[in-house]
Short mmCIF file of C-alpha atoms in Angstrom, two decimals:
data_model
loop_
_atom_site.label_atom_id
_atom_site.label_comp_id
_atom_site.label_asym_id
_atom_site.label_seq_id
_atom_site.Cartn_x
_atom_site.Cartn_y
_atom_site.Cartn_z
CA MET L 1 6.81 -7.88 18.00
CA ALA L 2 9.43 -6.07 20.10
CA THR L 3 12.48 -7.88 18.82
CA GLY L 4 14.91 -5.01 19.27
CA PRO L 5 17.50 -3.73 16.79
CA GLY L 6 18.92 -6.40 14.50
CA LEU L 7 22.51 -5.89 15.55
CA GLU L 8 23.33 -9.58 16.13
CA SER L 9 25.19 -9.75 12.84
CA LEU L 10 27.49 -6.95 13.98
CA VAL L 11 28.55 -8.49 17.30
CA ASP L 12 32.36 -8.98 17.50
CA GLN L 13 32.78 -6.82 14.40
CA THR L 14 34.43 -3.45 14.21
CA ILE L 15 31.79 -0.79 14.02
CA SER L 16 31.72 2.96 13.64
CA VAL L 17 29.19 4.74 15.84
CA ILE L 18 28.00 8.27 15.19
CA THR L 19 26.55 9.82 18.31
CA ASN L 20 23.95 12.55 18.61
CA ASP L 21 26.59 15.15 19.46
CA GLY L 22 28.46 14.41 16.24
CA ARG L 23 31.24 12.20 17.56
CA ASN L 24 32.57 9.25 15.63
CA ILE L 25 33.60 6.31 17.82
CA VAL L 26 35.11 3.15 16.38
CA GLY L 27 35.23 -0.10 18.31
CA ILE L 28 34.25 -3.75 18.50
CA LEU L 29 30.60 -4.35 19.30
CA LYS L 30 30.31 -6.67 22.25
CA GLY L 31 26.68 -6.33 23.15
CA PHE L 32 23.47 -4.40 22.71
CA ASP L 33 19.95 -4.33 24.04
CA GLN L 34 16.43 -3.34 23.03
CA ALA L 35 17.09 0.34 23.66
CA THR L 36 20.16 0.18 21.39
CA ASN L 37 22.52 0.71 24.34
CA ILE L 38 25.81 -0.79 23.18
CA ILE L 39 29.03 -2.13 24.61
CA LEU L 40 32.09 -1.22 22.61
CA ASP L 41 35.48 -2.79 23.22
CA GLU L 42 38.86 -1.36 22.15
CA SER L 43 37.17 1.84 21.18
CA HIS L 44 38.73 5.03 19.97
CA GLU L 45 37.27 8.33 18.91
CA ARG L 46 38.10 9.86 15.54
CA VAL L 47 38.18 13.62 15.81
CA TYR L 48 37.86 15.37 12.48
CA SER L 49 39.04 18.93 11.99
CA THR L 50 39.69 21.27 9.11
CA LYS L 51 43.10 22.33 10.40
CA GLU L 52 44.84 19.05 11.08
CA GLY L 53 44.38 15.40 10.17
CA VAL L 54 42.11 12.98 11.97
CA GLN L 55 43.01 12.52 15.62
CA GLN L 56 42.46 9.14 17.21
CA LEU L 57 41.82 9.16 20.97
CA VAL L 58 41.94 5.79 22.69
CA LEU L 59 38.94 5.18 24.95
CA GLY L 60 38.93 1.48 25.84
CA LEU L 61 35.78 -0.36 26.97
CA TYR L 62 32.71 1.83 26.60
CA ILE L 63 28.99 1.63 27.11
CA ILE L 64 27.09 4.06 24.91
CA ARG L 65 23.50 4.83 25.81
CA GLY L 66 21.05 4.11 23.04
CA ASP L 67 19.24 7.41 22.99
CA ASN L 68 22.53 9.12 22.17
CA ILE L 69 23.24 6.98 19.11
CA SER L 70 22.51 8.10 15.53
CA VAL L 71 24.18 5.58 13.26
CA ILE L 72 25.94 2.27 13.75
CA GLY L 73 28.00 1.38 10.71
CA GLU L 74 29.85 -1.83 9.94
CA LEU L 75 33.45 -0.82 9.35
CA ASP L 76 35.04 -2.49 6.37
CA GLU L 77 38.63 -3.14 7.54
CA ASP L 78 40.06 -3.25 4.00
CA LEU L 79 38.52 0.08 3.06
CA ASP L 80 39.62 1.55 6.35
CA ALA L 81 43.23 0.47 5.85
CA HIS L 82 43.30 2.39 2.58
CA LEU L 83 42.23 5.60 4.26
CA ASP L 84 44.94 8.16 4.90
CA LEU L 85 43.57 9.64 8.08
CA SER L 86 46.46 12.03 8.69
CA ASN L 87 45.65 13.86 5.47
CA LEU L 88 41.89 13.91 5.91
CA ARG L 89 40.41 17.33 6.59
CA ALA L 90 36.75 17.73 7.37
CA HIS L 91 34.35 19.70 9.47
CA PRO L 92 33.18 17.81 12.52
CA LEU L 93 29.69 16.36 12.18
CA LYS L 94 26.85 18.49 13.39
CA ALA L 95 24.86 17.63 16.46
CA VAL L 96 21.39 16.18 16.07
CA ILE L 97 18.60 18.72 16.42
CA HIS L 98 15.22 17.17 17.06
CA MET T 1 -18.72 10.38 26.95
CA VAL T 2 -16.22 7.86 28.17
CA LEU T 3 -13.65 6.24 25.96
CA ILE T 4 -11.75 3.15 26.83
CA LEU T 5 -8.73 1.94 24.97
CA SER T 6 -6.25 -0.71 25.92
CA LEU T 7 -2.74 -0.08 24.78
CA SER T 8 0.22 -2.37 24.83
CA LEU T 9 2.71 -0.75 22.47
CA PRO T 10 5.94 0.37 24.12
CA PRO T 11 6.46 3.49 21.98
CA PHE T 12 3.39 5.14 23.44
CA SER T 13 4.76 5.50 26.92
CA VAL T 14 7.96 6.95 25.53
CA VAL T 15 6.11 9.54 23.47
CA TYR T 16 3.93 10.80 26.23
CA GLY T 17 6.08 10.08 29.26
CA LEU T 18 3.19 8.26 30.84
CA SER T 19 3.40 5.07 32.73
CA VAL T 20 1.01 2.92 30.79
CA SER T 21 0.25 -0.61 31.65
CA PRO T 22 -1.66 -2.76 29.22
CA ILE T 23 -4.87 -2.29 31.14
CA ALA T 24 -6.82 0.75 30.20
CA LEU T 25 -6.61 4.43 29.49
CA VAL T 26 -9.77 6.27 30.24
CA SER T 27 -10.53 9.69 28.92
CA PHE T 28 -13.37 11.92 29.84
CA ALA T 29 -14.74 14.79 27.89
CA GLY T 30 -16.92 17.32 29.57
CA ASP T 31 -18.88 14.89 31.69
CA ASP T 32 -20.99 16.36 34.41
CA GLU T 33 -21.33 13.08 36.16
CA TYR T 34 -19.75 9.75 35.44
CA THR T 35 -19.58 6.37 36.99
CA PRO T 36 -16.02 5.14 37.09
CA CYS T 37 -16.13 1.68 35.61
CA CYS T 38 -12.46 0.85 35.34
CA GLU T 39 -9.08 1.81 36.65
CA PHE T 40 -7.74 5.06 35.27
CA ARG T 41 -4.49 6.99 35.41
CA PRO T 42 -5.17 10.38 36.95
CA ASN T 43 -2.20 12.07 35.28
CA ILE T 44 -3.93 12.06 31.87
CA THR T 45 -5.39 15.44 31.12
CA SER T 46 -8.96 14.98 30.00
CA ASN T 47 -8.36 16.62 26.65
CA TYR T 48 -10.23 14.67 24.01
CA SER T 49 -8.29 15.98 21.04
CA SER T 50 -4.90 15.13 22.48
CA PHE T 51 -6.20 11.64 23.24
CA VAL T 52 -7.30 11.23 19.63
CA LEU T 53 -3.91 12.47 18.50
CA ALA T 54 -2.23 9.86 20.68
CA VAL T 55 -4.36 7.12 19.12
CA LEU T 56 -3.54 8.32 15.63
CA ILE T 57 0.18 8.31 16.41
CA ILE T 58 -0.04 4.69 17.53
CA ILE T 59 -1.95 3.71 14.41
CA PHE T 60 0.47 5.49 12.09
CA LEU T 61 3.48 3.84 13.72
CA GLN T 62 2.10 0.55 12.46
CA LEU T 63 1.13 1.88 9.04
CA PHE T 64 4.57 3.21 8.20
CA PHE T 65 6.24 0.10 9.60
CA SER T 66 4.16 -2.02 7.19
CA TYR T 67 4.85 0.42 4.37
CA PHE T 68 8.60 0.29 4.85
CA LYS T 69 8.53 -3.49 5.05
CA ASP T 70 7.11 -3.46 1.52
CA LEU T 71 9.91 -1.17 0.38
CA VAL T 72 12.71 -3.54 1.42
CA GLY T 73 15.19 -3.95 -1.42
CA ARG T 74 14.64 -0.48 -2.87
CA GLU T 75 17.24 2.22 -3.08
CA VAL T 76 16.51 5.03 -0.63
CA THR T 77 18.25 8.09 0.73
CA VAL T 78 17.92 8.72 4.44
CA GLU T 79 18.47 12.28 5.61
CA LEU T 80 19.29 12.53 9.29
CA LYS T 81 18.65 15.30 11.78
CA ASN T 82 22.35 16.17 11.79
CA ASP T 83 22.05 16.92 8.05
CA LEU T 84 23.96 13.78 7.05
CA ALA T 85 22.38 12.04 4.05
CA ILE T 86 23.04 8.35 3.44
CA ARG T 87 22.06 6.49 0.30
CA GLY T 88 21.65 2.73 0.28
CA THR T 89 19.47 -0.29 -0.27
CA LEU T 90 16.79 -0.76 2.37
CA HIS T 91 17.62 -4.01 4.10
CA SER T 92 15.19 -4.00 6.98
CA VAL T 93 13.07 -1.86 9.24
CA ASP T 94 11.64 -2.43 12.70
CA GLN T 95 8.75 -1.17 14.80
CA TYR T 96 10.70 1.91 15.90
CA LEU T 97 11.40 2.65 12.22
CA ASN T 98 15.09 1.98 12.80
CA ILE T 99 16.51 1.44 9.31
CA LYS T 100 19.22 -0.92 8.16
CA LEU T 101 20.84 0.02 4.88
CA GLU T 102 23.21 -2.00 2.72
CA ASN T 103 25.71 -0.84 0.16
CA THR T 104 25.75 2.60 1.71
CA ARG T 105 27.48 5.71 0.62
CA VAL T 106 27.17 9.18 1.98
CA VAL T 107 25.60 11.60 -0.48
CA ASP T 108 28.22 14.37 -0.14
CA GLN T 109 31.35 12.30 0.47
CA ASP T 110 33.76 15.22 0.37
CA LYS T 111 31.90 17.09 3.07
CA TYR T 112 31.25 13.99 5.18
CA PRO T 113 34.19 11.59 4.94
CA HIS T 114 33.29 10.19 8.36
CA MET T 115 31.68 7.08 6.90
CA LEU T 116 33.97 6.32 3.99
CA SER T 117 34.76 2.79 5.17
CA VAL T 118 31.19 1.93 6.10
CA ARG T 119 29.17 -0.13 3.66
CA ASN T 120 26.29 -1.36 5.85
CA CYS T 121 24.71 0.66 8.58
CA PHE T 122 21.96 0.74 11.16
CA ILE T 123 20.20 4.08 11.54
CA ARG T 124 18.23 4.76 14.68
CA GLY T 125 14.66 5.77 13.90
CA SER T 126 14.75 8.77 16.23
CA VAL T 127 17.38 10.57 14.14
CA VAL T 128 15.73 10.22 10.76
CA ARG T 129 14.44 13.48 9.29
CA TYR T 130 13.45 12.26 5.82
CA VAL T 131 13.45 9.01 3.88
CA GLN T 132 13.69 9.87 0.20
CA LEU T 133 12.01 7.20 -1.90
CA PRO T 134 12.21 6.36 -5.58
CA PRO T 135 9.22 7.98 -7.32
CA ASP T 136 8.06 4.66 -8.74
CA GLY T 137 8.25 3.14 -5.28
CA VAL T 138 5.23 5.02 -4.04
CA ASP T 139 1.77 3.77 -4.89
CA VAL T 140 0.02 6.95 -3.87
CA ASP T 141 -3.49 5.58 -4.24
CA LEU T 142 -2.76 2.54 -2.12
CA LEU T 143 -1.22 4.72 0.56
CA HIS T 144 -4.19 7.09 0.44
CA ASP T 145 -6.60 4.22 0.94
CA ALA T 146 -4.58 2.74 3.78
CA THR T 147 -4.36 6.12 5.52
CA ARG T 148 -8.08 6.78 5.07
CA ARG T 149 -8.88 3.38 6.48
CA GLU T 150 -6.60 3.88 9.46
CA ALA T 151 -7.91 7.36 10.17
CA ARG T 152 -11.45 6.10 10.05
CA GLY T 153 -10.50 3.77 12.87
CA GLY T 154 -10.11 0.51 11.02
#
């Protein structure tokens, strides 16, 4: 019954994680567990703002605790290459309120 | 009146912060005298109504899990607690009501361009506020019956 999140198909793929505090972290999924804790390699954070384009901060190898994760999205590399991040203006995501 | 229930579902201990082992939970309600017949956890407040509520929560976790399993393949919109709304085809659900969506797009893409290059996603159950279903996807009578049966203690 307790099989855990079905993230096997996403291992070694580039994923985009949205955390509970509204951060967007992109990286390669290396591992996960039943509590949705994840290991992210070659990760960087995409900081969105309304004043300047998207900032990318390099983070490296990260472990993100499962209870802080909202969404794990499979990043489509082709679609991502077509994005012009330097011209993208947006409000940062809101934090999760339970 | 003594109630005995054996629980083995992991979500229960998370919800109530109790350390539950799959032995027994014993609740008392206004007993003047009782004979302890099994092991009990003394940190449970002997409040009958909160115990019943706990049981109902466990039961409903299974009911909605089964319900969502029947909805796999339908187009749904998931609204999250950070106000993000994601539309997609329901691919799978699990016991925590984590949702996997395919063919996703964010509802207000101009306001939330954060997921423009994401087409499949996994949404953690704890951050879901609403799951908006297609109106013809809900068999209200069937759901009513299932809920009535569950509430009755079936």
